[in-house]
Short mmCIF file of N, CA and C in Angstrom, two decimals:
data_model
loop_
_atom_site.label_atom_id
_atom_site.label_comp_id
_atom_site.label_asym_id
_atom_site.label_seq_id
_atom_site.Cartn_x
_atom_site.Cartn_y
_atom_site.Cartn_z
N MET A 692 -9.44 29.98 -18.35
CA MET A 692 -8.13 29.94 -17.69
C MET A 692 -7.99 28.54 -17.07
N ILE A 693 -6.86 27.97 -17.25
CA ILE A 693 -6.59 26.69 -16.56
C ILE A 693 -6.21 26.90 -15.15
N PHE A 694 -6.42 25.89 -14.31
CA PHE A 694 -6.22 26.03 -12.88
C PHE A 694 -4.87 26.52 -12.54
N SER A 695 -3.77 26.04 -13.11
CA SER A 695 -2.45 26.45 -12.76
C SER A 695 -2.19 27.89 -13.03
N GLU A 696 -2.71 28.44 -14.13
CA GLU A 696 -2.55 29.86 -14.42
C GLU A 696 -3.36 30.67 -13.38
N PHE A 697 -4.50 30.24 -13.06
CA PHE A 697 -5.30 30.89 -12.01
C PHE A 697 -4.55 30.93 -10.71
N TRP A 698 -3.96 29.75 -10.35
CA TRP A 698 -3.33 29.54 -8.99
C TRP A 698 -2.11 30.55 -8.92
N TRP A 699 -1.27 30.56 -9.91
CA TRP A 699 -0.03 31.38 -9.92
C TRP A 699 -0.37 32.80 -10.03
N SER A 700 -1.55 33.18 -10.44
CA SER A 700 -1.97 34.66 -10.44
C SER A 700 -2.31 35.15 -9.02
N LEU A 701 -2.51 34.27 -8.08
CA LEU A 701 -2.92 34.67 -6.72
C LEU A 701 -1.70 34.99 -5.84
N ASP A 702 -1.91 35.97 -5.06
CA ASP A 702 -0.85 36.25 -4.06
C ASP A 702 -1.01 35.22 -2.86
N GLU A 703 -0.07 35.28 -1.89
CA GLU A 703 -0.09 34.34 -0.84
C GLU A 703 -1.40 34.35 -0.04
N LYS A 704 -1.92 35.52 0.32
CA LYS A 704 -3.13 35.68 1.16
C LYS A 704 -4.27 35.12 0.36
N GLU A 705 -4.38 35.40 -0.97
CA GLU A 705 -5.44 34.95 -1.73
C GLU A 705 -5.45 33.47 -1.93
N LYS A 706 -4.22 32.74 -1.99
CA LYS A 706 -4.14 31.32 -2.09
C LYS A 706 -4.68 30.72 -0.81
N PHE A 707 -4.37 31.21 0.37
CA PHE A 707 -4.92 30.69 1.61
C PHE A 707 -6.40 30.73 1.67
N ALA A 708 -6.89 31.94 1.27
CA ALA A 708 -8.32 32.27 1.29
C ALA A 708 -9.05 31.34 0.29
N PHE A 709 -8.48 31.10 -0.85
CA PHE A 709 -9.09 30.21 -1.81
C PHE A 709 -9.20 28.84 -1.25
N ILE A 710 -8.21 28.23 -0.62
CA ILE A 710 -8.22 26.98 -0.03
C ILE A 710 -9.28 26.86 1.05
N GLU A 711 -9.20 27.84 1.94
CA GLU A 711 -10.17 27.79 3.06
C GLU A 711 -11.60 27.90 2.61
N ASP A 712 -11.90 28.78 1.55
CA ASP A 712 -13.20 28.94 1.03
C ASP A 712 -13.75 27.75 0.18
N ASN A 713 -12.86 26.96 -0.40
CA ASN A 713 -13.38 25.94 -1.39
C ASN A 713 -13.10 24.50 -0.87
N TYR A 714 -12.44 24.30 0.17
CA TYR A 714 -12.16 22.94 0.69
C TYR A 714 -12.55 22.77 2.08
N PRO A 715 -13.83 22.53 2.30
CA PRO A 715 -14.23 22.25 3.70
C PRO A 715 -13.58 20.95 4.19
N LEU A 716 -13.26 20.95 5.43
CA LEU A 716 -12.53 19.79 6.08
C LEU A 716 -13.53 19.15 7.04
N ARG A 717 -13.23 17.93 7.47
CA ARG A 717 -13.96 17.16 8.41
C ARG A 717 -13.19 16.97 9.71
N ASN A 718 -13.87 17.07 10.85
CA ASN A 718 -13.16 16.87 12.08
C ASN A 718 -13.11 15.32 12.36
N ALA A 719 -12.54 14.93 13.46
CA ALA A 719 -12.29 13.50 13.72
C ALA A 719 -13.65 12.70 13.84
N GLU A 720 -14.75 13.38 14.14
CA GLU A 720 -16.02 12.71 14.09
C GLU A 720 -16.67 12.68 12.71
N GLY A 721 -16.07 13.29 11.77
CA GLY A 721 -16.59 13.31 10.34
C GLY A 721 -17.52 14.47 10.09
N THR A 722 -17.70 15.38 11.05
CA THR A 722 -18.51 16.59 10.82
C THR A 722 -17.87 17.57 9.84
N LEU A 723 -18.58 18.01 8.82
CA LEU A 723 -18.05 18.97 7.92
C LEU A 723 -17.86 20.34 8.52
N MET A 724 -16.64 20.88 8.43
CA MET A 724 -16.36 22.17 8.89
C MET A 724 -16.15 23.13 7.74
N THR A 725 -17.05 24.06 7.52
CA THR A 725 -17.01 24.96 6.40
C THR A 725 -16.29 26.22 6.74
N ASP A 726 -16.15 26.62 7.91
CA ASP A 726 -15.44 27.83 8.40
C ASP A 726 -14.18 27.51 9.14
N TRP A 727 -13.22 26.94 8.55
CA TRP A 727 -12.01 26.66 9.19
C TRP A 727 -10.87 27.62 8.63
N HIS A 728 -9.78 27.71 9.37
CA HIS A 728 -8.68 28.50 8.99
C HIS A 728 -7.36 27.92 9.29
N PHE A 729 -6.38 28.09 8.45
CA PHE A 729 -5.01 27.58 8.73
C PHE A 729 -4.47 28.12 9.95
N THR A 730 -3.71 27.40 10.68
CA THR A 730 -2.87 27.93 11.82
C THR A 730 -1.64 28.55 11.14
N GLU A 731 -0.81 29.28 11.91
CA GLU A 731 0.34 29.87 11.40
C GLU A 731 1.49 28.73 11.08
N PRO A 732 1.58 27.74 11.93
CA PRO A 732 2.59 26.66 11.49
C PRO A 732 2.14 25.91 10.19
N GLN A 733 0.82 25.80 9.98
CA GLN A 733 0.35 25.12 8.78
C GLN A 733 0.65 26.04 7.58
N LYS A 734 0.40 27.29 7.72
CA LYS A 734 0.79 28.25 6.65
C LYS A 734 2.31 28.17 6.30
N GLU A 735 3.13 28.05 7.36
CA GLU A 735 4.62 27.96 7.10
C GLU A 735 4.95 26.68 6.32
N TRP A 736 4.26 25.62 6.67
CA TRP A 736 4.43 24.35 5.99
C TRP A 736 4.16 24.58 4.40
N TYR A 737 2.95 25.14 4.21
CA TYR A 737 2.56 25.29 2.83
C TYR A 737 3.46 26.25 2.02
N LYS A 738 3.95 27.28 2.71
CA LYS A 738 4.80 28.30 1.96
C LYS A 738 6.03 27.63 1.48
N ASN A 739 6.47 26.57 2.02
CA ASN A 739 7.76 25.90 1.61
C ASN A 739 7.51 24.73 0.74
N GLY A 740 6.37 24.64 0.19
CA GLY A 740 6.04 23.46 -0.65
C GLY A 740 5.57 23.80 -2.06
N VAL A 741 5.04 22.81 -2.73
CA VAL A 741 4.75 22.85 -4.20
C VAL A 741 3.71 23.90 -4.55
N LEU A 742 2.82 24.30 -3.56
CA LEU A 742 1.78 25.31 -3.92
C LEU A 742 2.26 26.76 -3.84
N PHE A 743 3.41 26.96 -3.26
CA PHE A 743 3.88 28.40 -3.09
C PHE A 743 5.28 28.64 -3.76
N ILE A 744 5.94 27.58 -4.07
CA ILE A 744 7.27 27.72 -4.75
C ILE A 744 7.09 27.29 -6.22
N LYS A 745 7.06 28.25 -7.12
CA LYS A 745 6.74 27.91 -8.50
C LYS A 745 7.96 27.26 -9.13
N ASP A 746 9.18 27.73 -8.88
CA ASP A 746 10.43 27.11 -9.49
C ASP A 746 10.65 25.79 -8.88
N LYS A 747 10.45 24.69 -9.60
CA LYS A 747 10.61 23.38 -9.03
C LYS A 747 12.02 23.12 -8.54
N ASN A 748 13.00 23.84 -9.09
CA ASN A 748 14.40 23.65 -8.68
C ASN A 748 14.63 24.18 -7.25
N LEU A 749 13.72 25.00 -6.76
CA LEU A 749 13.87 25.54 -5.47
C LEU A 749 13.21 24.72 -4.32
N LEU A 750 12.48 23.72 -4.75
CA LEU A 750 11.84 22.89 -3.75
C LEU A 750 12.87 22.07 -2.98
N ARG A 751 12.67 21.96 -1.67
CA ARG A 751 13.58 21.20 -0.79
C ARG A 751 12.74 20.26 0.05
N ASN A 752 13.43 19.21 0.59
CA ASN A 752 12.78 18.29 1.55
C ASN A 752 12.22 19.06 2.75
N ARG A 753 11.02 18.58 3.17
CA ARG A 753 10.48 19.16 4.40
C ARG A 753 10.17 18.00 5.31
N ILE A 754 10.28 18.20 6.55
CA ILE A 754 9.98 17.20 7.61
C ILE A 754 8.92 17.87 8.49
N ASN A 755 7.83 17.18 8.69
CA ASN A 755 6.76 17.72 9.67
C ASN A 755 6.74 16.79 10.90
N VAL A 756 7.32 17.30 11.95
CA VAL A 756 7.30 16.49 13.13
C VAL A 756 5.97 16.93 13.87
N LYS A 757 5.12 16.03 14.05
CA LYS A 757 3.85 16.35 14.65
C LYS A 757 3.38 15.26 15.59
N SER A 758 2.43 15.55 16.37
CA SER A 758 1.83 14.48 17.22
C SER A 758 0.66 13.78 16.48
N ARG A 759 0.25 12.64 16.94
CA ARG A 759 -0.75 11.89 16.22
C ARG A 759 -2.08 12.69 16.58
N GLY A 760 -3.03 12.68 15.61
CA GLY A 760 -4.34 13.21 15.88
C GLY A 760 -4.48 14.67 15.65
N CYS A 761 -3.46 15.39 15.16
CA CYS A 761 -3.60 16.85 15.04
C CYS A 761 -4.06 17.23 13.66
N GLY A 762 -4.36 16.25 12.74
CA GLY A 762 -4.81 16.65 11.44
C GLY A 762 -3.79 16.80 10.38
N ALA A 763 -2.58 16.53 10.60
CA ALA A 763 -1.56 16.78 9.65
C ALA A 763 -1.70 16.00 8.36
N THR A 764 -2.09 14.77 8.49
CA THR A 764 -2.27 13.89 7.32
C THR A 764 -3.35 14.54 6.42
N GLN A 765 -4.42 15.02 7.04
CA GLN A 765 -5.51 15.59 6.25
C GLN A 765 -5.12 16.96 5.65
N ILE A 766 -4.52 17.86 6.40
CA ILE A 766 -4.27 19.18 6.08
C ILE A 766 -2.91 19.35 5.32
N CYS A 767 -1.89 18.75 5.87
CA CYS A 767 -0.54 18.97 5.32
C CYS A 767 -0.19 17.99 4.14
N ILE A 768 -0.92 16.82 4.04
CA ILE A 768 -0.52 15.84 3.04
C ILE A 768 -1.72 15.83 2.01
N ALA A 769 -2.87 15.41 2.40
CA ALA A 769 -3.98 15.21 1.47
C ALA A 769 -4.43 16.50 0.76
N LEU A 770 -4.61 17.50 1.51
CA LEU A 770 -5.13 18.78 0.97
C LEU A 770 -4.08 19.42 0.03
N GLU A 771 -2.83 19.42 0.47
CA GLU A 771 -1.78 20.01 -0.29
C GLU A 771 -1.69 19.20 -1.64
N THR A 772 -1.76 17.91 -1.62
CA THR A 772 -1.68 17.06 -2.81
C THR A 772 -2.90 17.28 -3.71
N LEU A 773 -4.08 17.37 -3.16
CA LEU A 773 -5.26 17.61 -4.03
C LEU A 773 -5.18 18.91 -4.81
N ILE A 774 -4.65 19.96 -4.17
CA ILE A 774 -4.48 21.21 -4.89
C ILE A 774 -3.31 21.09 -5.92
N GLY A 775 -2.24 20.48 -5.34
CA GLY A 775 -1.03 20.32 -6.22
C GLY A 775 -1.26 19.59 -7.46
N VAL A 776 -2.07 18.58 -7.51
CA VAL A 776 -2.29 17.85 -8.83
C VAL A 776 -3.07 18.68 -9.75
N GLN A 777 -3.72 19.71 -9.29
CA GLN A 777 -4.39 20.69 -10.20
C GLN A 777 -3.41 21.70 -10.74
N VAL A 778 -2.44 22.12 -9.82
CA VAL A 778 -1.50 23.06 -10.31
C VAL A 778 -0.51 22.38 -11.28
N TYR A 779 -0.15 21.16 -11.03
CA TYR A 779 0.78 20.36 -11.91
C TYR A 779 -0.05 19.21 -12.44
N PRO A 780 -0.82 19.43 -13.57
CA PRO A 780 -1.79 18.48 -14.05
C PRO A 780 -1.27 17.10 -14.47
N THR A 781 -0.07 16.84 -14.68
CA THR A 781 0.29 15.46 -15.10
C THR A 781 1.23 14.74 -14.11
N VAL A 782 1.37 15.31 -12.91
CA VAL A 782 2.26 14.80 -11.92
C VAL A 782 1.79 13.45 -11.36
N HIS A 783 2.75 12.75 -10.84
CA HIS A 783 2.55 11.47 -10.08
C HIS A 783 2.98 11.78 -8.66
N VAL A 784 2.15 11.56 -7.72
CA VAL A 784 2.44 11.76 -6.23
C VAL A 784 2.34 10.49 -5.47
N PRO A 785 3.47 9.97 -5.02
CA PRO A 785 3.41 8.76 -4.17
C PRO A 785 3.23 9.08 -2.68
N PHE A 786 2.50 8.20 -2.07
CA PHE A 786 2.34 8.21 -0.55
C PHE A 786 2.96 6.88 -0.08
N VAL A 787 3.90 6.95 0.84
CA VAL A 787 4.46 5.77 1.29
C VAL A 787 4.37 5.74 2.82
N ALA A 788 4.11 4.61 3.35
CA ALA A 788 4.02 4.49 4.78
C ALA A 788 4.39 2.99 5.19
N GLY A 789 4.71 2.80 6.38
CA GLY A 789 5.18 1.44 6.82
C GLY A 789 4.21 0.28 6.57
N ILE A 790 2.93 0.54 6.64
CA ILE A 790 1.86 -0.50 6.42
C ILE A 790 0.84 0.02 5.46
N GLU A 791 0.11 -0.81 4.76
CA GLU A 791 -0.77 -0.36 3.73
C GLU A 791 -1.89 0.47 4.31
N ASP A 792 -2.53 0.10 5.46
CA ASP A 792 -3.56 0.92 6.03
C ASP A 792 -3.14 2.42 6.16
N GLN A 793 -1.88 2.60 6.65
CA GLN A 793 -1.41 4.02 6.84
C GLN A 793 -1.13 4.74 5.53
N SER A 794 -0.69 3.97 4.52
CA SER A 794 -0.41 4.55 3.23
C SER A 794 -1.70 4.97 2.49
N THR A 795 -2.80 4.27 2.78
CA THR A 795 -4.02 4.59 2.08
C THR A 795 -4.82 5.66 2.75
N LEU A 796 -4.46 5.92 4.04
CA LEU A 796 -5.18 6.94 4.85
C LEU A 796 -5.23 8.38 4.18
N PRO A 797 -4.13 8.92 3.62
CA PRO A 797 -4.28 10.20 2.95
C PRO A 797 -5.19 10.05 1.75
N LEU A 798 -5.22 8.95 1.11
CA LEU A 798 -6.02 8.82 -0.08
C LEU A 798 -7.48 8.84 0.30
N ASP A 799 -7.81 8.21 1.50
CA ASP A 799 -9.20 8.30 2.03
C ASP A 799 -9.60 9.76 2.27
N TYR A 800 -8.67 10.55 2.86
CA TYR A 800 -8.95 11.91 3.09
C TYR A 800 -9.16 12.66 1.80
N LEU A 801 -8.30 12.31 0.84
CA LEU A 801 -8.36 12.92 -0.57
C LEU A 801 -9.75 12.75 -1.18
N LYS A 802 -10.17 11.48 -1.15
CA LYS A 802 -11.44 11.09 -1.68
C LYS A 802 -12.60 11.92 -1.08
N GLN A 803 -12.60 12.01 0.22
CA GLN A 803 -13.59 12.81 0.88
C GLN A 803 -13.48 14.22 0.49
N GLN A 804 -12.31 14.89 0.39
CA GLN A 804 -12.04 16.21 0.05
C GLN A 804 -12.57 16.48 -1.42
N ILE A 805 -12.39 15.55 -2.27
CA ILE A 805 -12.94 15.72 -3.65
C ILE A 805 -14.43 15.77 -3.60
N LYS A 806 -15.05 14.91 -2.77
CA LYS A 806 -16.56 14.95 -2.70
C LYS A 806 -16.99 16.21 -2.06
N ASP A 807 -16.29 16.80 -1.03
CA ASP A 807 -16.74 18.00 -0.34
C ASP A 807 -16.36 19.26 -1.08
N CYS A 808 -15.42 19.24 -1.99
CA CYS A 808 -14.91 20.45 -2.67
C CYS A 808 -16.06 21.22 -3.29
N LYS A 809 -15.98 22.55 -3.29
CA LYS A 809 -17.12 23.39 -3.73
C LYS A 809 -17.14 23.50 -5.33
N TYR A 810 -16.14 22.86 -5.92
CA TYR A 810 -16.19 22.87 -7.43
C TYR A 810 -15.81 21.52 -7.87
N ASN A 811 -16.01 21.17 -9.13
CA ASN A 811 -15.88 19.84 -9.69
C ASN A 811 -14.36 19.64 -9.97
N ILE A 812 -13.81 18.54 -9.57
CA ILE A 812 -12.41 18.18 -9.88
C ILE A 812 -12.52 16.98 -10.86
N PRO A 813 -12.19 17.16 -12.16
CA PRO A 813 -12.38 16.10 -13.18
C PRO A 813 -11.46 14.90 -12.91
N LEU A 814 -12.00 13.71 -12.82
CA LEU A 814 -11.41 12.39 -12.59
C LEU A 814 -11.57 11.52 -13.77
N THR A 815 -10.78 10.45 -13.93
CA THR A 815 -11.04 9.54 -15.00
C THR A 815 -12.24 8.64 -14.76
N LYS A 816 -12.56 8.50 -13.52
CA LYS A 816 -13.72 7.65 -13.09
C LYS A 816 -14.34 8.38 -11.86
N ASN A 817 -15.60 8.19 -11.64
CA ASN A 817 -16.25 8.69 -10.53
C ASN A 817 -15.45 8.26 -9.23
N ILE A 818 -15.42 9.21 -8.23
CA ILE A 818 -14.52 8.98 -7.07
C ILE A 818 -14.97 7.66 -6.35
N ASN A 819 -16.20 7.25 -6.44
CA ASN A 819 -16.60 6.00 -5.72
C ASN A 819 -16.15 4.79 -6.54
N GLN A 820 -15.66 4.99 -7.84
CA GLN A 820 -15.23 3.84 -8.58
C GLN A 820 -13.72 3.82 -8.68
N GLN A 821 -13.00 4.68 -8.01
CA GLN A 821 -11.58 4.74 -7.98
C GLN A 821 -11.12 3.64 -7.03
N PRO A 822 -9.98 2.94 -7.42
CA PRO A 822 -9.41 1.88 -6.50
C PRO A 822 -8.95 2.44 -5.18
N ALA A 823 -8.77 1.54 -4.19
CA ALA A 823 -8.34 1.94 -2.85
C ALA A 823 -6.97 2.49 -2.86
N THR A 824 -6.12 2.13 -3.81
CA THR A 824 -4.70 2.55 -3.77
C THR A 824 -4.28 3.56 -4.66
N PHE A 825 -5.15 4.17 -5.51
CA PHE A 825 -4.79 5.31 -6.34
C PHE A 825 -5.99 6.08 -6.75
N ILE A 826 -5.75 7.35 -7.21
CA ILE A 826 -6.75 8.23 -7.83
C ILE A 826 -6.11 8.70 -9.11
N LYS A 827 -6.86 8.56 -10.16
CA LYS A 827 -6.42 9.08 -11.50
C LYS A 827 -7.33 10.28 -11.82
N PHE A 828 -6.71 11.39 -12.24
CA PHE A 828 -7.38 12.66 -12.61
C PHE A 828 -7.47 12.69 -14.15
N ALA A 829 -8.42 13.34 -14.67
CA ALA A 829 -8.68 13.52 -16.04
C ALA A 829 -7.40 14.21 -16.74
N SER A 830 -6.74 14.98 -16.01
CA SER A 830 -5.58 15.68 -16.58
C SER A 830 -4.34 14.83 -16.76
N GLY A 831 -4.44 13.63 -16.21
CA GLY A 831 -3.27 12.70 -16.33
C GLY A 831 -2.52 12.52 -14.95
N ALA A 832 -2.82 13.39 -13.98
CA ALA A 832 -2.22 13.28 -12.66
C ALA A 832 -2.63 11.99 -12.00
N MET A 833 -1.77 11.45 -11.16
CA MET A 833 -2.09 10.25 -10.36
C MET A 833 -1.51 10.29 -8.95
N ILE A 834 -2.30 9.96 -8.00
CA ILE A 834 -1.81 9.85 -6.65
C ILE A 834 -1.92 8.41 -6.26
N GLN A 835 -0.77 7.80 -5.79
CA GLN A 835 -0.73 6.36 -5.54
C GLN A 835 -0.04 6.07 -4.24
N THR A 836 -0.59 5.00 -3.63
CA THR A 836 0.03 4.58 -2.32
C THR A 836 0.98 3.41 -2.51
N TYR A 837 1.98 3.42 -1.61
CA TYR A 837 2.94 2.34 -1.61
C TYR A 837 3.19 1.96 -0.14
N PRO A 838 2.83 0.70 0.26
CA PRO A 838 3.26 0.28 1.65
C PRO A 838 4.74 0.00 1.67
N GLY A 839 5.40 0.63 2.65
CA GLY A 839 6.84 0.51 2.81
C GLY A 839 7.28 -0.85 3.15
N GLY A 840 6.42 -1.66 3.79
CA GLY A 840 6.79 -2.96 4.19
C GLY A 840 7.08 -3.91 2.98
N ASN A 841 6.79 -3.42 1.74
CA ASN A 841 7.07 -4.24 0.65
C ASN A 841 8.12 -3.53 -0.32
N PRO A 842 9.40 -3.87 -0.15
CA PRO A 842 10.43 -3.21 -0.86
C PRO A 842 10.25 -3.24 -2.41
N ASP A 843 9.66 -4.31 -2.93
CA ASP A 843 9.47 -4.46 -4.29
C ASP A 843 8.35 -3.53 -4.81
N GLY A 844 7.44 -3.19 -3.88
CA GLY A 844 6.28 -2.38 -4.31
C GLY A 844 6.48 -0.96 -4.26
N VAL A 845 7.60 -0.38 -3.75
CA VAL A 845 7.74 1.02 -3.60
C VAL A 845 8.40 1.72 -4.89
N HIS A 846 8.58 1.01 -5.91
CA HIS A 846 9.10 1.65 -7.14
C HIS A 846 7.88 1.95 -8.00
N GLY A 847 7.93 3.23 -8.53
CA GLY A 847 6.85 3.70 -9.33
C GLY A 847 7.36 4.80 -10.21
N PRO A 848 6.50 5.46 -10.92
CA PRO A 848 6.94 6.67 -11.71
C PRO A 848 7.51 7.66 -10.86
N ARG A 849 8.44 8.48 -11.36
CA ARG A 849 8.97 9.60 -10.65
C ARG A 849 7.95 10.65 -10.37
N GLY A 850 8.02 11.26 -9.20
CA GLY A 850 7.16 12.35 -8.89
C GLY A 850 7.83 13.59 -8.55
N LEU A 851 7.15 14.74 -8.69
CA LEU A 851 7.71 15.96 -8.33
C LEU A 851 7.90 16.14 -6.82
N TRP A 852 6.86 15.57 -6.14
CA TRP A 852 6.98 15.41 -4.67
C TRP A 852 6.27 14.21 -4.19
N GLY A 853 6.48 13.82 -3.01
CA GLY A 853 5.87 12.66 -2.41
C GLY A 853 5.85 12.79 -0.90
N TYR A 854 5.25 11.81 -0.23
CA TYR A 854 5.10 11.89 1.21
C TYR A 854 5.41 10.52 1.83
N ILE A 855 6.19 10.54 2.96
CA ILE A 855 6.36 9.42 3.80
C ILE A 855 5.66 9.76 5.06
N ASP A 856 4.57 8.92 5.40
CA ASP A 856 3.82 9.09 6.66
C ASP A 856 4.10 8.04 7.62
N GLU A 857 4.06 8.38 8.93
CA GLU A 857 4.43 7.39 9.89
C GLU A 857 5.79 6.77 9.66
N PHE A 858 6.78 7.63 9.46
CA PHE A 858 8.08 7.22 9.05
C PHE A 858 8.73 6.23 9.96
N SER A 859 8.37 6.33 11.30
CA SER A 859 9.02 5.37 12.26
C SER A 859 8.64 3.95 11.97
N ARG A 860 7.59 3.71 11.22
CA ARG A 860 7.17 2.36 10.88
C ARG A 860 7.77 1.96 9.47
N ALA A 861 8.14 2.83 8.72
CA ALA A 861 8.59 2.50 7.34
C ALA A 861 9.91 1.83 7.32
#
């Protein structure tokens, strides 16, 4: 069974349990947390996104207003994207931020999540050999960063979804 078929066969509760069981996260100090659980606001974020709405025509823009340091970049952007590229295996997902360092931060989290994941996620190259600005998956999916301070650099392939982080700087 391919991942997307498996994913859409799960009900809501099973999807959250699968994520919590297979994707350990790291706290701000870098310590691996294997027994973490979504908060209710995080669940609401996910339920309105690509992992829970199968009909792409029903997807709508979402804005996550949050405070710095609460883990939203790791949980609401990087983790959702990592699972999303497995559900939609040929998708292109852009990350845009005002400065390059901020645009690559979700990619740094993604790389760590791939290393920490409890199952193998096939890539075109070993995770340590992937460039700093994108990750290519064996399925054809790609996640790429775009610093918003360079208007010529924000054009790329169309994506089913994307993220603008630190929007006040973009």
